[in-house]
Coordinates of C-alpha atoms in Angstrom, one line a residue:
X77 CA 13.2 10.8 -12.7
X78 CA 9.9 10.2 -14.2
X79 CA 10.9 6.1 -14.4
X80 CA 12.2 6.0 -11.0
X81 CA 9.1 8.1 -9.2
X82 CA 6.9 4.7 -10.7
X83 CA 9.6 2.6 -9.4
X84 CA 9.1 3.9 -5.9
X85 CA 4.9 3.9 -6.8
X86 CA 5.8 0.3 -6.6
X87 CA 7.9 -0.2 -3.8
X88 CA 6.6 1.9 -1.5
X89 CA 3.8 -0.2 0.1
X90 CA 5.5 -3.2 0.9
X91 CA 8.4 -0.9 2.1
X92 CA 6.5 1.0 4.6
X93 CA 4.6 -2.1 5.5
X94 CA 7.9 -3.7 6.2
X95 CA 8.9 -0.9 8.2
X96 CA 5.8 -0.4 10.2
X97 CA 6.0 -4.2 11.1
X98 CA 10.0 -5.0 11.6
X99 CA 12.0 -2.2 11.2
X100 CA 10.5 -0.1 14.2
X101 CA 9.9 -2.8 16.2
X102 CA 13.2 -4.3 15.6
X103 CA 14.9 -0.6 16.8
X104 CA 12.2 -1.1 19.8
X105 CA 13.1 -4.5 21.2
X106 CA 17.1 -2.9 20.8
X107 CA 15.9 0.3 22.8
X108 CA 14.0 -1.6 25.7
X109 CA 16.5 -4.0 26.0
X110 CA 18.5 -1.4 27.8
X111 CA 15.8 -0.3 30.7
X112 CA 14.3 -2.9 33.3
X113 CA 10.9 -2.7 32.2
X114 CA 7.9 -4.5 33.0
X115 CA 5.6 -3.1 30.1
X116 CA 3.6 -1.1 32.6
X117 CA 5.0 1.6 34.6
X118 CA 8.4 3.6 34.9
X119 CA 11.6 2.4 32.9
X120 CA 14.6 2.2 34.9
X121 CA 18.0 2.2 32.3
X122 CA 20.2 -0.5 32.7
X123 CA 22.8 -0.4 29.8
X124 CA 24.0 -3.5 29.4
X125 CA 22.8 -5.4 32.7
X126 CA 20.0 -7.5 31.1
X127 CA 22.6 -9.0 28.5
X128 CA 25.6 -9.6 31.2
X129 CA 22.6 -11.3 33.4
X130 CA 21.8 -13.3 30.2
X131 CA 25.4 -15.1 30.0
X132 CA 26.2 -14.9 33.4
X133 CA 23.9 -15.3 35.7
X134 CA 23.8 -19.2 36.4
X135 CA 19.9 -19.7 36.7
X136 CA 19.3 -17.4 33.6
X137 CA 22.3 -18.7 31.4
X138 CA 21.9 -22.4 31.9
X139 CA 18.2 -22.3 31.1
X140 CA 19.4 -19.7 27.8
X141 CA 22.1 -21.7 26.2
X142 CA 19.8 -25.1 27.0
X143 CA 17.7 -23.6 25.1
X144 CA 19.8 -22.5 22.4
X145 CA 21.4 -26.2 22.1
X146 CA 18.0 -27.6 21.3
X147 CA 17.8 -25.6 18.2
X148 CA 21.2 -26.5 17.5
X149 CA 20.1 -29.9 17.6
X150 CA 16.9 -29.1 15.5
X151 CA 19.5 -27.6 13.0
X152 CA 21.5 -30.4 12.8
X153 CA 18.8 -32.7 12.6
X154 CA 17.2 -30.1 9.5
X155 CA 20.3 -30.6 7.9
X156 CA 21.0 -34.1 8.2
X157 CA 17.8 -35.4 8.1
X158 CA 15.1 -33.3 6.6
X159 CA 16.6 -31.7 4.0
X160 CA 18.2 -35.2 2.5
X161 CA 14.5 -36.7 2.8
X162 CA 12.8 -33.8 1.0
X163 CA 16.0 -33.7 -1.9
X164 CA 15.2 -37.8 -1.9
X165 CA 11.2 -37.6 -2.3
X166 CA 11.3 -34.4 -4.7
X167 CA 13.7 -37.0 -6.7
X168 CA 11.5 -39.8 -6.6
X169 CA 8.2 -37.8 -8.2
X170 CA 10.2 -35.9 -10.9
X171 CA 11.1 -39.2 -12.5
X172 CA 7.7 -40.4 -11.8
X173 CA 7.8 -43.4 -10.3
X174 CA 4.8 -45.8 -9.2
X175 CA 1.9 -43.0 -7.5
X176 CA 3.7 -40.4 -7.6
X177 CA 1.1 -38.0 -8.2
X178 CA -0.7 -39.8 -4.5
X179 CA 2.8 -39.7 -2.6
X180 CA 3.0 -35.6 -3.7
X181 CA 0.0 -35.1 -2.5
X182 CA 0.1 -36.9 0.7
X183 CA 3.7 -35.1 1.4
X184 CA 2.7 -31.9 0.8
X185 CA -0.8 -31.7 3.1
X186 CA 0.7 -32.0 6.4
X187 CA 2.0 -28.4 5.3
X188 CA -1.1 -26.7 4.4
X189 CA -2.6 -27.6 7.7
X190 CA -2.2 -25.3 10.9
X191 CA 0.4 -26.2 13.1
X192 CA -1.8 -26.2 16.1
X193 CA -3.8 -29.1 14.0
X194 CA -0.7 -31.1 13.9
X195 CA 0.4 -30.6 17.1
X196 CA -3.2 -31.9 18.3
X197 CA -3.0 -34.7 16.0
X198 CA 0.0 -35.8 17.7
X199 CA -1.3 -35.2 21.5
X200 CA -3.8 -38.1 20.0
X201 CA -1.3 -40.0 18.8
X202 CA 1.2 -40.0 22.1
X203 CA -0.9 -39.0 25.3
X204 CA 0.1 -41.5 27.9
X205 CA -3.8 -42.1 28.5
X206 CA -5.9 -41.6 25.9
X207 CA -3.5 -42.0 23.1
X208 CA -3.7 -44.2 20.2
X209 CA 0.2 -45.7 20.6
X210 CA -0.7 -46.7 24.2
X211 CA -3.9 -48.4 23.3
X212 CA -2.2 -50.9 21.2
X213 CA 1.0 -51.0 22.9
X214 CA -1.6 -51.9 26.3
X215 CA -3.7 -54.2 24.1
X216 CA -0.7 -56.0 23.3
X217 CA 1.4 -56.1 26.4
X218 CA -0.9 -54.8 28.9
X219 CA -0.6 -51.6 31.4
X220 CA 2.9 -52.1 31.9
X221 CA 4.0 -52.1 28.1
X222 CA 2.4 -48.5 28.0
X223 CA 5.0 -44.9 27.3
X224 CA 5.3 -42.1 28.5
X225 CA 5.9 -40.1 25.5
X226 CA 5.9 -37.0 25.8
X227 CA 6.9 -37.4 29.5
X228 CA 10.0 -39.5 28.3
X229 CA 13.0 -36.9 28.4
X230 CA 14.8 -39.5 26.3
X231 CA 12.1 -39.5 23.2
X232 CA 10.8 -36.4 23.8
X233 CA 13.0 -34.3 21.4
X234 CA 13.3 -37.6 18.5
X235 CA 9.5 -37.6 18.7
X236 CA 9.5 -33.5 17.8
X237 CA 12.0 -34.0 15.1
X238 CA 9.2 -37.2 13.8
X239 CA 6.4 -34.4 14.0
X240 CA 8.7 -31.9 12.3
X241 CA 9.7 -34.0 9.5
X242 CA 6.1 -35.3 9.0
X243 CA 4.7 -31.8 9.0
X244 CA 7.5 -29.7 6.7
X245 CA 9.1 -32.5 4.2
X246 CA 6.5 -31.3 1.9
X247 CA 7.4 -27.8 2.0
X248 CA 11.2 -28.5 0.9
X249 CA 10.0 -31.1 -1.4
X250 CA 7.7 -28.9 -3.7
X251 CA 10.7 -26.1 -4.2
X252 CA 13.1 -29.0 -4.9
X253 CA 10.7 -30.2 -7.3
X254 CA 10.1 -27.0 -9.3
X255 CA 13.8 -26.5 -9.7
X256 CA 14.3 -29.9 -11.0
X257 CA 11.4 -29.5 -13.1
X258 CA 13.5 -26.7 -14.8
X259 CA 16.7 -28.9 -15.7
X260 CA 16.9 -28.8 -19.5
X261 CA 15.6 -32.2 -20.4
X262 CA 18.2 -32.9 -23.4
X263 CA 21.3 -32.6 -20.6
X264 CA 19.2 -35.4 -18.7
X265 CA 19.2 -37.7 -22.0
X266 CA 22.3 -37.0 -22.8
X267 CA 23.5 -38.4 -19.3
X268 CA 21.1 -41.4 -20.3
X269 CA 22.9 -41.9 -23.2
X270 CA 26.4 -41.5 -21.6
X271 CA 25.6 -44.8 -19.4
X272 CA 24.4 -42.8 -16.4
X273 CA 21.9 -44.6 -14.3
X274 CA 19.4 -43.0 -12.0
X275 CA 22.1 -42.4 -9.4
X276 CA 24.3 -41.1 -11.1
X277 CA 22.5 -39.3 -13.0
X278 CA 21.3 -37.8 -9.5
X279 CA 24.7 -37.4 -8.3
X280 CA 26.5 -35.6 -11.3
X281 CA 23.4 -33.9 -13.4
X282 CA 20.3 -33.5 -10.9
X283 CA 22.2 -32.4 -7.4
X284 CA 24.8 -29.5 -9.1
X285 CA 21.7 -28.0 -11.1
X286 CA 19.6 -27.9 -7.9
X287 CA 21.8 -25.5 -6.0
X288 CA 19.8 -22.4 -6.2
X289 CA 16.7 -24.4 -4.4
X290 CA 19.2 -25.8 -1.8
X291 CA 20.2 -22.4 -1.0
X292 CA 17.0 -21.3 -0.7
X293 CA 15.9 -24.0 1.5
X294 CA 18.8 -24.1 3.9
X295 CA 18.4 -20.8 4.6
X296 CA 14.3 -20.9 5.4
X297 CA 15.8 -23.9 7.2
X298 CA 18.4 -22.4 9.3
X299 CA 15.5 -19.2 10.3
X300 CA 12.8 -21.8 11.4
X301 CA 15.1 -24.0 13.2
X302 CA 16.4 -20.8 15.2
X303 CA 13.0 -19.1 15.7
X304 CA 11.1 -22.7 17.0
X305 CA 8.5 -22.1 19.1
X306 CA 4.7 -23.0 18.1
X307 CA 5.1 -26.9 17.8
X308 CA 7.1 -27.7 21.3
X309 CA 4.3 -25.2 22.9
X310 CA 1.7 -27.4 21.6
X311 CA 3.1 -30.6 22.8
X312 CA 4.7 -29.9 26.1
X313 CA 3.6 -26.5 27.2
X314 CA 5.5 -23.2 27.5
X315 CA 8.2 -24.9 30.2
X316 CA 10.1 -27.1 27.9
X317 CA 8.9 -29.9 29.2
X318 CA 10.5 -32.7 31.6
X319 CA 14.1 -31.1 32.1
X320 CA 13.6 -28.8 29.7
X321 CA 14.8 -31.3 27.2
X322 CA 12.4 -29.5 24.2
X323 CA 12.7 -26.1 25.7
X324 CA 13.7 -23.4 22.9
X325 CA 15.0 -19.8 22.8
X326 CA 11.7 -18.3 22.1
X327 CA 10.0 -20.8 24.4
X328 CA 12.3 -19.0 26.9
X329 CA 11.9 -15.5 25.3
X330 CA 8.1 -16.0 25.7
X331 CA 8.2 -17.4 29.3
X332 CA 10.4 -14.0 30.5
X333 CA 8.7 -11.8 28.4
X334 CA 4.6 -12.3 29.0
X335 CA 4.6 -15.7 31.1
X336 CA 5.8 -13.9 34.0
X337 CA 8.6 -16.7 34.9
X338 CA 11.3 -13.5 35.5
X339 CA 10.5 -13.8 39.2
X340 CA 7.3 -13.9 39.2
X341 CA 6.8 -10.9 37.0
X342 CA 7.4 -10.3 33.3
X343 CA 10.2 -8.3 32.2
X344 CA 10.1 -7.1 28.4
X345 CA 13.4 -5.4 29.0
X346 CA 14.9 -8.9 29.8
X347 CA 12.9 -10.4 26.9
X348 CA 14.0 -7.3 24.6
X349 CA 17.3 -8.6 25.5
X350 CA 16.8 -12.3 24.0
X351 CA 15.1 -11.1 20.9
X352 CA 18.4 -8.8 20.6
X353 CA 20.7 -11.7 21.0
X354 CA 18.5 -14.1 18.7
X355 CA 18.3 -11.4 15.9
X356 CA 22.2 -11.5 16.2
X357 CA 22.6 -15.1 16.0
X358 CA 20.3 -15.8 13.0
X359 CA 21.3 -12.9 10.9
X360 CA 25.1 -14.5 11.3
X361 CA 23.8 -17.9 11.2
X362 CA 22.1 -16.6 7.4
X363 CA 24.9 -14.8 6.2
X364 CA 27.7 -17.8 6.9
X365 CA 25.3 -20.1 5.3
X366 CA 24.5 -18.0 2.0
X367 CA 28.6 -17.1 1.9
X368 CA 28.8 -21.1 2.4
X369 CA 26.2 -21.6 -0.4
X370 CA 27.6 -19.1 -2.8
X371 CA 31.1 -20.8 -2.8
X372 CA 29.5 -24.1 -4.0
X373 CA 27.5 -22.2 -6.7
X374 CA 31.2 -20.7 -7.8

């Protein structure tokens, strides 16, 4: 009893932290998703109307599941793309090639800076007036030869995923890195020995012993790609911009919730009611891909 009263000694701050700061609100956004509720006033109980007008009302659904197919998109494009170029570069400096210390260094600081910093530095970069890309591409071409960006619904979302992957490959990277750092180094000679070469090596030593990062990372992976929100707000504002085409379910959550877009009004009940639906999705979306991740490691 005595051991297990210090245990508790232990766990009970971050436990009651935790609960303060999820827990209750989690039961609270499940409660007030039930009432049409403004935030201010008398709550009116629903049941299940704000999730049937959710799915089935045809201005609310359309803009819900557009929503939810951009970060689909952004999953795929974590999976496919970021997470191979952070595996790739976390390769490259543990065998140390040519500046690796330089290229770890430059990977990495994108991360440590705020996202509203990067989102700024990329408004420089792509406004259709001021920014940098135009300038040259009018110097060169003239007027005419100028983008619209941001404005572009066609290279609007590949110019998020450039941000993304410029802003978060270092993150990836560095846990990659420590767990390759932790491969014995007498099973990577003995594949040196064997006639392995540094892709195979890769292949058959470096990528099996990695799994416990991958799983790691796939998961953080899967969470931020399904909770997007502060970088698209930066760069096109809390509508998504043109069409919607890098409109997100928080975005949309946001919008209903305190942007008053819910007819003119906000409407936490309604917003309660994404949060709900999002908690339901991720948590599933997590435990397929640790099931998923726990077969390989078998």
């Amino acid at each position: 009893m005595k051991k297990r009263k210090a245990y508790l000694g232990f766990i009970a701050p971050g436990f009651i932290l935790y609960t303060v700061f999820m827990i209750i609100p989690i039961g609270c956004a499940v409660y007030y998703s039930f009432f049409n509720w403004s935030g201010i006033g008398p709550m009116e109980f629903i049941g299940l109307g704000n999730f049937k007008k959710l799915f089935t009302d045809a201005r609310m659904s359309r803009i819900f599941f557009n929503a939810l197919k951009n970060n689909l998109k952004y999953l795929v494009c974590v999976l496919l793309i970021i997470t191979p170029l952070q595996i790739f570069f976390a390769y490259m400096i543990s065998i140390k090639i040519y500046g690796h210390k330089y290229i770890r260094m430059m990977l990495f600081l994108p991360y440590v800076i705020s996202t509203s910093i990067v989102g700024f530095f990329a408004i420089l970069l792509l406004d259709p007036n001021i920014g940098l890309f135009n300038e040259i591409l009018g110097a060169i071409g003239g007027p005419d030869a100028k983008l619209a960006w941001l404005g572009d619904p066609n290279l609007v979302f590949k110019i998020f995923v450039c941000v993304v992957i410029w802003q978060c490959i270092g993150s990836g990277m560095m846990i990659f890195y420590a767990n390759m750092q932790e491969i014995p180094a007498d099973i990577l000679e003995a594949s040196v020995i064997d006639g392995a070469g540094e892709v195979k090596k890769f292949f058959y030593v470096v990528l099996p012993m990695i799994r416990s990062s991958m799983t790691t990372n796939i998961t953080l992976s899967v969470i931020y790609a399904m909770t997007m929100f502060d970088l698209p707000y930066i760069l096109v504002g809390p509508q998504g911009g043109v069409n919607n085409k890098l409109d997100f379910v928080n975005m949309v959550f946001y919008r209903y919730a305190f942007g008053g877009s819910y007819f003119g009004e906000t409407s936490i009940g309604f917003g309660s009611s994404i949060s709900v639906t999002m908690f339901v999705i991720i948590l599933t979306f997590s435990l397929v891909t640790t099931r998923v991740m726990r077969r390989f490691d078998d």
